[in-house]
Amino acid sequence: MATFEELARAAADTDVRTVATASAAPDDVALLVLTSGSTGTAKAVRLTHGNLLASLAAKAETQSLTAADVTLNWISYDHVAALVEAHLLPLSVGAVQVQAAPESVLADPVRFLELIDAHRVTMTFAPNFLLGLINEALDRMPVPPRPDLSCLRHIISGGEANPVATGIGFLDRLAPYGLRRGALWPAFGMTETCAGSIYDREFADADRTAEFAAVGRPVGGLRIRVAAVGTAVPLAAGEVGEVQLRGPMVTSGYWNDKEATEAAFTADGWFRTGDLGRLVGGRLTLVGRTKDSVIVNGVNYHSHDIESVLDGLEGIERSFAAAFPTRPRGSDTEQLVVAFAATSEVAADEAALHRLLIAVRDSVVLHWGFRPALLLPLPKDAFPKTSLGKIQRSLMRRRLESGAYAEHLASVQELVARQLGGHVAPVGSVEDTLAELYGELFAADPSTISATAGFFDLGGTSLDILRLKRLISQRFPGVNLPVLTILGSPSIRALAARIETGHSGASSPYDPVVPLQTSGEGTPLFCVHPGVGEVLVFVNLAKYFVRERPFYALRARGFNPGEKPFESFAEMARAYADAIRSTQPHGPYALAGYSFGAAVAFEVAKLLEAEGERVDFLGSINLPPHIKYRMDELDFVETAVNLAMFLDLVSKEQAGTLPAELRPLPRHEQLSRLVGLAPPARLAELDLDLERFTAWADLADGLTGLGRTYQPSGSVARMSVFCATPLRGSKQDWLNNELKRWEDFTRETPRYIDVPGEHYTLMGPTHVTSFQSILRAELDQSLVRTESGREPGE
């Protein structure tokens, strides 16, 4: 990726030369498009020039698309619909294209209508979930906008099933703004068919009595048949069977995957879609799938991919995790249900089972970006299996929807309520509105959300904080709560108090202590930030301590306007020690530091011990005592690149090559390039732009500078050292030659604990469930040892 300025400079320095025109045959591969997006094991679909040309010609004819049209796309380009339907199709006829960032529409669905009006769009694409979001947004707005939609000829709606009620509701709400009654076209397409290939141009009149809309009739050249599943035997009209397709726009198979290609086609050459449907009067209606998957917001997630991750979670019986869809009547999209059998030890311990529920929920959120609608702990005998041991997901879905699991669902709801301290109803309009926002974020009934439950205890993630921040500013005009305020006031009641008093916290005195989890009677744990200064890395860890012990994080000074960064390591340690004592006046204390933060935690522990306090637990998370040599290696560019990698703005591979590329550039261009490389959706999730990233990089560079002056000295009573795979070299060398140097600075021999993952990933989605278990066990053992003076079990 390059900025416009970089391209302009390159053009000015480059001689104009003639480039030979490439030629291609119809059977030559034009595109390799991955199926499944970011889920599961992707296959590369071969789309030839012939496939694309046939598809584009057929689409253009079906949609009557010409150079006079204006199209609008907001779908990201990792989806075939964006590439073919929304880009190549208008390009093929010379139509005008309007490209909008996905986050601009998802954050404000009504913006979609405003874009149509502003650019006089004639054709666009909107999955059913967006139609539902627009319906909900319009119903919530006290004064809805009044866009002129008379220009819009049709909206293609594919990617998931279209409930008739949602579509008709959409048309009814927008009819006053000029939207034609026949403008909504439910559709069907796959990567393997060059996106949309079947359109329902008769919606809604022909579908009015059905629950779900038909997907309609095929484009020219595409043939449809419904056959007995797994065979080439056609069924009579109206019978349900496997939908199979044939035509010049259908792929010939998958790149370098003979097995998958053979499985995708019948013996007589028809492509097997994996969907079940019926043909009546030439119109296709889908009724289910032969493949086990869940479609959430238009994205297909394979059940076995979700289950394979959950199967590795500690506390779940192997081969007893099932992921399957449910779709409550009237819902705009399918919802995910995760059923699992807990091990006997976990099932017998309510707190442990609650932690496992958190782990399951967070694994889905962190890997796939959405929450399960239902978590269902079941005994092993409640999982129907075939003679070969395969869980019968479709049977479990039928049992769920028939009410067979009602008792189990009620039991888990009661368990969660007890663990969160019971239900306290919201009081007043502000709390009621916040409950609605929490319900929107967590796909929950607002009446079930307690006003005193913590945001993270309910399932919130670090990204949800930013979504909540945007929602609050939308529902409460003029209120702009800093992220730190939301972190420090995570319940509905606490946030309502901030809003009602007008005390946003933006101008509050600096307090490094951020309470991420405040329930529990155990010794509180204070965790010091890594070298980036921020504490969001601890959010997903803190929720595992619910009802066990409070979890506080320490955040660097300098993020808020007017805050002056620390000028010395000693000043930072002193500020943190004072803040900890303000929160917990007397010991015993439990401290930990991640990476750079471990050195700070060591200095804080020394200060507390010098004041006569006990520090019963001090954890160094993958940091040796001597950090100056590493800090000396980190110039501003390395620090900025590490920050970008830490925030998932660039990949680990990019981080390895970027410093050399960026060093010759001026600082502003270095930072601009890093932000330009970041996925726009990730920037939106983090509420980050160039100005904010620049300020953050400057703060991180300042902390690096403090590290260059740091030399450890003195000692603490004890330490637990957590060893992950280092940035360079082997884990054993890292342990023997670096981490064990802590023995020079502790009065007792440190304990060394191996943890999975690498330095930057040990608290990430893949490893956080394992790390929390190891950390909690070591913390408990350390506190028992110091309180009793003996090892556990003695």
Short mmCIF file of C-alpha atoms in Angstrom, two decimals, residues 2 17 129 252 284 299 301 344 352 370 433 458 460 539 598 610 683:
data_model
loop_
_atom_site.label_atom_id
_atom_site.label_comp_id
_atom_site.label_asym_id
_atom_site.label_seq_id
_atom_site.Cartn_x
_atom_site.Cartn_y
_atom_site.Cartn_z
CA ALA A 2 1.23 3.48 -0.80
CA ARG A 17 7.37 3.98 -20.95
CA PHE A 129 -28.81 -7.73 9.00
CA SER A 252 -14.26 -25.29 -12.17
CA LEU A 284 -35.79 -21.08 -5.78
CA VAL A 299 -20.79 -14.25 7.19
CA TYR A 301 -18.88 -19.63 10.15
CA SER A 344 -16.71 -33.07 36.52
CA ALA A 352 -15.12 -22.44 37.99
CA PHE A 370 -19.36 -11.79 17.72
CA THR A 433 -31.15 4.25 28.07
CA LEU A 458 -21.36 -9.00 31.06
CA GLY A 460 -17.64 -6.64 27.08
CA VAL A 539 -9.25 -6.30 29.87
CA ALA A 598 7.61 -5.82 35.21
CA ALA A 610 10.64 0.02 52.36
CA LEU A 683 -8.65 1.95 13.17
#
